[in-house]
Short mmCIF file of C-alpha atoms and ligand atoms in Angstrom, two decimals:
data_model
loop_
_atom_site.label_atom_id
_atom_site.label_comp_id
_atom_site.label_asym_id
_atom_site.label_seq_id
_atom_site.Cartn_x
_atom_site.Cartn_y
_atom_site.Cartn_z
CA MET A 460 35.54 -52.92 -18.31
CA ALA A 461 35.43 -53.32 -14.37
CA ILE A 462 36.12 -49.31 -13.08
CA ILE A 463 34.41 -47.58 -15.96
CA ARG A 464 31.39 -49.76 -15.13
CA ARG A 465 31.78 -49.31 -11.31
CA ALA A 466 33.04 -45.44 -12.22
CA PRO A 467 29.30 -43.95 -11.57
CA LEU A 468 27.95 -45.45 -8.88
CA VAL A 469 31.70 -44.66 -6.92
CA ALA A 470 30.63 -41.01 -8.26
CA ALA A 471 27.32 -40.94 -7.15
CA VAL A 472 27.76 -42.62 -3.57
CA ALA A 473 31.13 -40.41 -3.40
CA ALA A 474 28.87 -37.62 -3.76
CA ALA A 475 26.55 -38.35 -1.69
CA ALA A 476 28.86 -39.13 1.32
CA LEU A 477 30.61 -35.48 0.35
CA LEU A 478 27.53 -33.44 0.51
CA ALA A 479 27.03 -35.50 3.92
CA LEU A 480 29.41 -34.20 5.05
CA THR A 481 29.46 -30.50 3.93
CA ALA A 482 26.40 -30.43 5.44
CA CYS A 483 27.35 -31.42 8.95
CA SER A 484 30.94 -30.07 9.14
CA GLN A 485 29.83 -26.83 8.47
CA GLY A 486 28.27 -25.93 12.12
CA GLY A 487 24.98 -23.90 13.00
CA ALA A 488 22.04 -24.74 10.99
CA SER A 489 22.18 -27.37 8.47
CA THR A 490 19.73 -27.78 5.50
CA SER A 491 19.92 -31.01 5.32
CA ALA A 492 19.50 -31.32 8.89
CA ALA A 493 17.02 -29.06 9.28
CA THR A 494 13.66 -30.83 10.12
CA SER A 495 10.24 -28.59 10.48
CA THR A 496 7.95 -28.94 13.10
CA SER A 497 4.29 -28.16 13.82
CA ALA A 498 2.51 -28.37 16.73
CA ALA A 499 -0.67 -30.35 16.71
CA THR A 500 -4.10 -28.83 18.14
CA ALA A 501 -4.53 -30.02 22.37
CA THR A 502 -7.89 -30.61 22.73
CA ALA A 503 -7.36 -29.57 26.46
CA PRO A 504 -6.28 -26.00 27.95
CA LEU A 505 -2.59 -26.18 29.31
CA PRO A 506 -2.97 -26.83 33.25
CA SER A 507 -0.44 -25.05 35.75
CA PRO A 508 2.03 -23.93 35.98
CA PHE A 509 1.55 -23.64 31.63
CA ASN A 510 -1.15 -21.35 32.15
CA GLY A 511 -0.19 -18.04 33.48
CA ALA A 512 3.48 -16.53 32.13
CA PRO A 513 6.10 -18.51 30.18
CA VAL A 514 7.61 -21.40 32.61
CA LYS A 515 11.69 -20.58 32.38
CA VAL A 516 13.31 -23.95 31.42
CA ALA A 517 16.72 -23.82 30.57
CA LEU A 518 18.28 -26.34 28.15
CA VAL A 519 22.19 -27.21 28.67
CA ARG A 520 23.97 -29.14 25.90
CA GLN A 521 27.12 -30.50 25.41
CA SER A 522 26.61 -30.04 21.65
CA GLY A 523 24.33 -29.29 19.31
CA ALA A 524 26.92 -30.15 16.07
CA GLY A 525 25.70 -32.38 13.56
CA ASP A 526 22.43 -33.67 12.04
CA PHE A 527 21.09 -35.89 14.91
CA PHE A 528 22.02 -32.83 17.58
CA GLU A 529 20.25 -29.78 15.43
CA ALA A 530 17.04 -32.20 15.13
CA TRP A 531 16.77 -32.80 18.43
CA GLY A 532 16.86 -29.38 19.12
CA ALA A 533 14.31 -28.18 16.89
CA GLY A 534 12.05 -30.56 18.01
CA ALA A 535 12.49 -29.64 21.58
CA THR A 536 12.21 -25.84 20.71
CA ALA A 537 9.33 -26.60 18.90
CA GLN A 538 7.23 -28.37 21.74
CA ALA A 539 8.34 -26.00 24.24
CA LYS A 540 6.78 -23.35 22.15
CA ALA A 541 3.13 -25.64 22.08
CA ALA A 542 3.82 -25.46 25.73
CA ASN A 543 4.58 -22.22 26.81
CA ILE A 544 7.82 -22.44 27.73
CA ASP A 545 10.42 -20.22 27.43
CA LEU A 546 13.55 -22.34 26.58
CA THR A 547 16.91 -20.88 26.94
CA VAL A 548 19.72 -23.18 24.98
CA THR A 549 23.54 -23.33 25.93
CA ASP A 550 24.98 -25.15 23.81
CA ALA A 551 29.39 -26.21 24.94
CA ARG A 552 30.58 -27.30 21.43
CA ASN A 553 31.98 -30.27 23.26
CA ASP A 554 33.56 -28.37 25.67
CA ASN A 555 33.00 -30.55 28.85
CA ALA A 556 34.36 -27.13 31.01
CA LYS A 557 32.24 -24.69 29.72
CA GLN A 558 29.00 -27.42 30.08
CA ALA A 559 29.94 -27.38 34.01
CA SER A 560 30.09 -23.59 34.01
CA ASP A 561 26.79 -23.28 32.06
CA LEU A 562 24.77 -25.43 34.15
CA GLU A 563 26.35 -23.69 37.08
CA GLN A 564 25.14 -20.51 35.53
CA ALA A 565 21.22 -22.33 34.48
CA ILE A 566 21.75 -23.26 38.11
CA ALA A 567 21.94 -19.73 39.86
CA ALA A 568 19.67 -18.33 37.67
CA LYS A 569 16.44 -20.65 39.19
CA PRO A 570 14.94 -21.20 36.14
CA ASP A 571 11.76 -23.58 36.55
CA ALA A 572 13.84 -26.44 35.75
CA ILE A 573 16.82 -27.56 33.96
CA ILE A 574 17.07 -30.25 31.01
CA VAL A 575 20.48 -31.52 30.76
CA ASP A 576 21.38 -33.16 26.72
CA HIS A 577 24.29 -35.06 27.26
CA GLY A 578 27.92 -34.47 28.83
CA GLN A 579 29.89 -35.91 30.93
CA THR A 580 29.32 -38.05 35.01
CA ASP A 581 32.22 -36.96 36.49
CA THR A 582 31.96 -32.75 35.96
CA LEU A 583 28.08 -33.22 35.48
CA GLN A 584 27.28 -34.89 38.50
CA PRO A 585 27.69 -32.65 41.83
CA LEU A 586 26.17 -29.69 39.71
CA ILE A 587 22.80 -31.54 39.34
CA THR A 588 22.86 -33.08 42.96
CA GLU A 589 23.12 -29.55 44.09
CA ALA A 590 19.89 -28.66 41.17
CA ILE A 591 18.44 -31.13 42.86
CA ALA A 592 18.99 -29.65 46.39
CA ALA A 593 17.47 -26.53 45.30
CA LYS A 594 14.43 -28.04 44.74
CA ILE A 595 15.38 -27.49 40.41
CA PRO A 596 13.41 -30.48 38.78
CA VAL A 597 16.16 -31.42 36.66
CA VAL A 598 15.75 -34.09 33.49
CA THR A 599 18.90 -35.47 31.38
CA TYR A 600 19.08 -37.00 28.32
CA ASP A 601 22.03 -39.60 27.20
CA LEU A 602 23.68 -38.53 30.97
CA ALA A 603 25.11 -41.14 33.07
CA LEU A 604 24.53 -40.70 36.81
CA THR A 605 25.87 -42.21 40.06
CA ASP A 606 23.28 -41.06 42.04
CA ALA A 607 20.00 -39.80 39.66
CA THR A 608 17.94 -39.59 43.04
CA GLY A 609 15.44 -36.68 42.16
CA VAL A 610 16.13 -36.81 38.21
CA ILE A 611 13.95 -37.84 35.57
CA THR A 612 16.46 -39.44 33.13
CA THR A 613 15.81 -40.58 29.18
CA SER A 614 17.78 -41.81 26.77
CA GLN A 615 16.52 -43.97 23.29
CA SER A 616 16.75 -47.58 23.84
CA ASP A 617 20.47 -48.10 22.63
CA ALA A 618 20.83 -51.88 23.86
CA SER A 619 17.87 -52.83 21.06
CA MET A 620 19.00 -50.33 18.71
CA ALA A 621 22.86 -51.31 18.56
CA GLN A 622 21.07 -55.59 19.01
CA GLY A 623 18.96 -54.43 16.33
CA VAL A 624 21.75 -53.23 13.83
CA LEU A 625 24.61 -56.06 15.17
CA ASP A 626 21.31 -59.08 13.82
CA GLN A 627 21.55 -57.19 10.32
CA LEU A 628 25.44 -57.29 10.46
CA VAL A 629 25.76 -61.41 11.94
CA SER A 630 22.78 -61.88 9.59
CA ASP A 631 24.62 -60.16 6.46
CA VAL A 632 28.03 -61.72 7.31
CA GLY A 633 28.37 -64.22 9.02
CA ASP A 634 29.82 -65.40 12.59
CA GLY A 635 33.40 -65.17 12.32
CA ALA A 636 33.59 -62.93 9.94
CA LYS A 637 36.35 -60.13 10.24
CA VAL A 638 34.60 -56.44 11.39
CA GLY A 639 35.88 -53.00 12.42
CA TYR A 640 34.67 -50.74 14.89
CA VAL A 641 34.55 -46.93 15.18
CA SER A 642 32.96 -45.21 18.24
CA ALA A 643 34.21 -43.42 21.42
CA THR A 644 34.09 -43.86 25.61
CA GLY A 645 32.54 -41.23 28.01
CA PHE A 646 29.44 -40.96 25.77
CA ALA A 647 26.67 -42.89 27.79
CA PRO A 648 24.51 -43.52 24.45
CA LEU A 649 28.13 -45.39 22.92
CA ASP A 650 29.65 -46.82 25.96
CA ALA A 651 25.24 -48.91 26.19
CA ARG A 652 26.41 -49.57 22.91
CA ALA A 653 29.63 -51.16 22.92
CA LYS A 654 28.03 -53.06 26.01
CA VAL A 655 25.97 -54.91 23.19
CA TRP A 656 29.15 -54.96 20.18
CA ASN A 657 31.08 -56.50 22.86
CA GLN A 658 28.53 -59.34 23.33
CA VAL A 659 27.88 -59.87 19.64
CA VAL A 660 31.39 -60.05 18.86
CA ALA A 661 31.57 -63.04 21.72
CA ASP A 662 28.40 -64.84 20.68
CA HIS A 663 29.37 -64.48 17.00
CA LYS A 664 33.13 -64.72 17.06
CA LEU A 665 33.42 -61.84 14.82
CA ASP A 666 37.47 -60.75 14.57
CA VAL A 667 37.51 -57.10 15.22
CA VAL A 668 40.96 -56.15 13.07
CA PHE A 669 40.42 -52.93 14.56
CA SER A 670 39.34 -50.80 17.31
CA THR A 671 39.18 -46.61 16.25
CA GLY A 672 36.76 -43.33 15.96
CA GLU A 673 36.99 -40.28 18.45
CA VAL A 674 33.70 -37.71 18.86
CA THR A 675 34.89 -33.78 18.36
CA GLU A 676 33.39 -30.78 16.77
CA SER A 677 33.58 -32.31 13.47
CA THR A 678 32.91 -35.59 14.52
CA ALA A 679 32.46 -37.36 9.83
CA THR A 680 35.44 -35.73 8.90
CA ASP A 681 37.35 -36.61 11.66
CA ASN A 682 36.98 -39.88 11.75
CA ILE A 683 37.76 -40.48 7.71
CA PRO A 684 41.68 -40.22 8.39
CA LEU A 685 41.54 -42.55 11.18
CA VAL A 686 39.18 -45.31 8.94
CA ASP A 687 41.42 -44.49 6.72
CA ALA A 688 44.39 -45.85 7.86
CA ALA A 689 42.60 -48.95 9.56
CA LEU A 690 41.00 -49.83 6.25
CA LYS A 691 44.63 -50.47 4.28
CA GLN A 692 45.94 -51.64 7.06
CA ASN A 693 42.91 -54.69 7.58
CA PRO A 694 41.94 -54.55 3.52
CA ASP A 695 40.15 -57.77 4.47
CA VAL A 696 37.72 -56.54 7.07
CA GLN A 697 34.09 -57.25 5.69
CA ALA A 698 31.92 -54.79 8.15
CA ILE A 699 32.23 -52.48 9.82
CA PHE A 700 29.85 -51.03 13.10
CA ALA A 701 29.71 -47.25 13.51
CA PRO A 702 27.20 -46.72 15.91
CA TYR A 703 26.68 -42.68 15.90
CA ASP A 704 25.72 -41.34 12.32
CA GLU A 705 28.65 -38.46 12.24
CA ILE A 706 30.93 -41.90 12.66
CA THR A 707 29.49 -43.33 10.38
CA LYS A 708 29.05 -40.66 7.47
CA GLY A 709 32.89 -41.03 8.45
CA ALA A 710 33.38 -44.67 8.01
CA VAL A 711 31.11 -44.50 4.97
CA GLN A 712 33.79 -41.89 3.17
CA ALA A 713 37.12 -43.63 3.74
CA VAL A 714 35.67 -47.08 2.39
CA ILE A 715 34.03 -45.53 -0.95
CA GLN A 716 37.83 -43.29 -1.34
CA ASN A 717 39.47 -46.63 -0.63
CA ASN A 718 37.34 -47.48 -3.48
CA MET A 719 35.95 -50.86 -1.06
CA GLN A 720 32.01 -50.32 -1.03
CA SER A 721 32.20 -53.56 -2.87
CA LYS A 722 33.43 -55.68 -0.24
CA VAL A 723 32.75 -53.89 2.97
CA LYS A 724 29.24 -53.64 4.57
CA VAL A 725 29.19 -50.17 7.03
CA TYR A 726 26.49 -50.31 9.87
CA GLY A 727 25.21 -47.34 11.95
CA ILE A 728 22.76 -45.66 14.27
CA ASP A 729 20.70 -42.52 13.65
CA ILE A 730 19.14 -41.16 10.94
CA SER A 731 18.75 -37.93 9.07
CA ASN A 732 18.42 -35.81 5.54
CA ALA A 733 21.97 -36.27 5.27
CA ASP A 734 22.17 -39.95 6.18
CA LEU A 735 19.62 -40.81 4.28
CA GLN A 736 20.91 -39.27 1.22
CA VAL A 737 24.24 -41.34 1.66
CA MET A 738 22.26 -44.54 2.17
CA THR A 739 20.26 -44.75 -0.82
CA ALA A 740 23.31 -43.36 -3.35
CA ALA A 741 23.85 -46.37 -5.51
CA GLY A 742 25.88 -48.58 -4.21
CA SER A 743 26.66 -46.66 -0.47
CA PRO A 744 27.88 -49.35 1.62
CA TRP A 745 26.15 -47.63 4.68
CA VAL A 746 23.12 -51.09 4.70
CA ALA A 747 21.74 -51.07 8.02
CA THR A 748 20.95 -48.35 10.92
CA SER A 749 18.86 -48.24 14.11
CA ALA A 750 17.56 -44.72 14.87
CA THR A 751 14.52 -42.98 16.44
CA ASP A 752 13.42 -39.71 15.22
CA PRO A 753 15.63 -36.87 16.41
CA ALA A 754 13.02 -34.59 16.38
CA ALA A 755 10.47 -37.04 17.84
CA VAL A 756 12.80 -37.34 20.42
CA GLY A 757 13.11 -33.84 21.34
CA ALA A 758 10.34 -33.23 21.97
CA GLY A 759 9.54 -36.15 24.05
CA VAL A 760 11.98 -35.19 26.46
CA VAL A 761 10.25 -31.61 26.12
CA ARG A 762 7.04 -33.38 26.77
CA THR A 763 9.05 -35.42 30.00
CA LEU A 764 9.48 -32.20 32.21
CA ALA A 765 6.05 -30.72 30.90
CA LEU A 766 4.50 -34.02 32.61
CA GLN A 767 6.60 -33.71 35.68
CA LEU A 768 5.90 -30.20 36.00
CA ALA A 769 2.31 -30.78 35.61
CA GLY A 770 1.94 -33.41 38.17
CA GLN A 771 1.11 -36.12 35.47
CA LEU A 772 4.23 -38.75 35.06
CA ASN A 773 4.90 -41.61 36.71
CA ALA A 774 7.98 -42.63 35.69
CA THR A 775 11.75 -41.13 36.91
CA SER A 776 13.18 -42.59 33.45
CA GLU A 777 11.97 -42.84 29.99
CA GLN A 778 13.68 -44.65 27.34
CA PHE A 779 12.45 -43.82 23.50
CA PRO A 780 12.08 -46.90 21.11
CA ALA A 781 14.30 -47.37 17.48
CA VAL A 782 13.36 -49.35 14.83
CA THR A 783 16.19 -50.80 12.51
CA ILE A 784 15.87 -49.64 8.66
CA THR A 785 17.88 -51.75 5.91
CA GLN A 786 18.56 -49.90 2.74
CA LYS A 787 16.98 -53.00 1.12
CA PHE A 788 13.23 -51.14 3.30
CA LEU A 789 14.68 -47.63 1.81
CA SER A 790 14.88 -48.90 -1.18
CA ASP A 791 11.34 -51.07 -0.96
CA ASN A 792 9.63 -47.34 0.05
CA SER A 793 10.85 -44.95 -1.94
CA VAL A 794 12.16 -43.69 0.87
CA THR A 795 14.67 -40.64 0.66
CA ASN A 796 14.09 -38.26 3.53
CA VAL A 797 12.83 -38.09 6.66
CA ALA A 798 9.45 -37.18 6.55
CA GLN A 799 8.81 -39.64 3.89
CA LEU A 800 10.72 -41.79 6.17
CA ARG A 801 8.07 -40.92 9.11
CA VAL A 802 5.09 -41.73 6.86
CA ALA A 803 6.83 -45.46 5.83
CA GLU A 804 7.30 -45.89 10.16
CA PRO A 805 4.72 -44.09 11.86
CA LYS A 806 6.35 -45.88 14.92
CA LEU A 807 9.42 -42.94 14.66
CA LYS A 808 6.71 -40.06 15.27
CA LEU A 809 6.05 -40.58 18.88
CA ASP A 810 2.86 -38.84 18.80
CA THR A 811 1.21 -41.74 21.93
CA THR A 812 4.02 -41.37 24.09
CA LEU A 813 4.38 -38.81 27.42
CA VAL A 814 1.31 -36.93 25.39
CA ALA A 815 -1.97 -35.28 27.40
CA ASP A 816 -5.14 -33.96 25.63
CA TRP A 817 -3.21 -30.40 26.24
CA LEU A 818 0.13 -31.77 25.94
CA PRO A 819 0.13 -33.37 21.55
CA ALA A 820 3.00 -34.39 20.48
CA VAL A 821 4.43 -31.69 17.95
CA SER A 822 4.79 -33.35 14.69
CA GLY A 823 7.46 -33.29 11.94
C1 SR1 B 1719 28.03 -38.98 21.21
S1 SR1 B 1719 26.77 -39.35 21.40
C2 SR1 B 1719 26.26 -39.66 19.87
C3 SR1 B 1719 24.68 -40.31 20.36
O1 SR1 B 1719 24.06 -39.71 21.01
C4 SR1 B 1719 22.14 -39.33 20.71
O2 SR1 B 1719 21.27 -39.89 21.35
C5 SR1 B 1719 22.71 -39.65 19.16
O3 SR1 B 1719 21.67 -41.31 19.33
C6 SR1 B 1719 23.45 -40.29 19.05
O4 SR1 B 1719 24.32 -41.22 18.36
#
């Protein structure tokens, strides 16, 4: 009886998870991750240096693959277009040596500015110092630097993101619960989230029964066997913290294929159309996430640069705020895609953040 009753749920959630994994494992453009953006109307003319020939900006990315990075890139590209920026994008596909070489070439081309999206401190710091010495303005996103002199740094509010979703985890499963952790080290946002995780584990005496995870060019798919093995060794685990949506999707799929979705809750970070399909599928173990709208963040990073070049930025560091979203919130507000989520949570649009009358936020 139990098996017959649960079968449609298993099928529904498994289908959603598999659809999401398929969407993100193909690389390149993904229909489920794609975010359409449109430019809001400026109410003042573009100031210098944007009121002449297009301003040349190099965007040097560690990876553009996966829902978050595709939507972020779409937002950055749309905002650049609206500000008369000619954006040249390189994607190192997680090859850190290639990202360093991309940055070297970008510096040699003497652009008006450079944006560096993610990357490893040791390979990129010397080149960023070189760019600053060459008087090329640099804005970073999600990159830890040992010397940020002259650099504008940006990120999401990673600590509050992790705190928000972990508060939900503790509220759901209680102090002392058996928990699993799926993440990777050496990525600035994941390292920032790990600090909060370690503190919450200590404060609430959580029993961490496994820690695993990796970031690759097929992160969702590659984490399934890791979490699958961890679940088989720790069938009493109650909750998993998997703080990057590609990893979250892998963890969810592993829970489903072990038929453990009624007893293991998954807590993630980030949101996309594909993620929402997984979260809202009947019986899904992914119960909460903390997220920004990645398209709005990509656009916000470009606006940070534009304001800096126009002499209108008053800070050297910007953090984009996130919201914590539960399955219940999605269900109560009938949200099944990012467009509906922006309506239910307008803060995600970031349309009053880092804007000017000549530089409105592009809207999703
Ligand atoms: C590999 S680092 C992945 C994270 O970076 C982005 O900022 C997203 O939030 C994602 O979780």
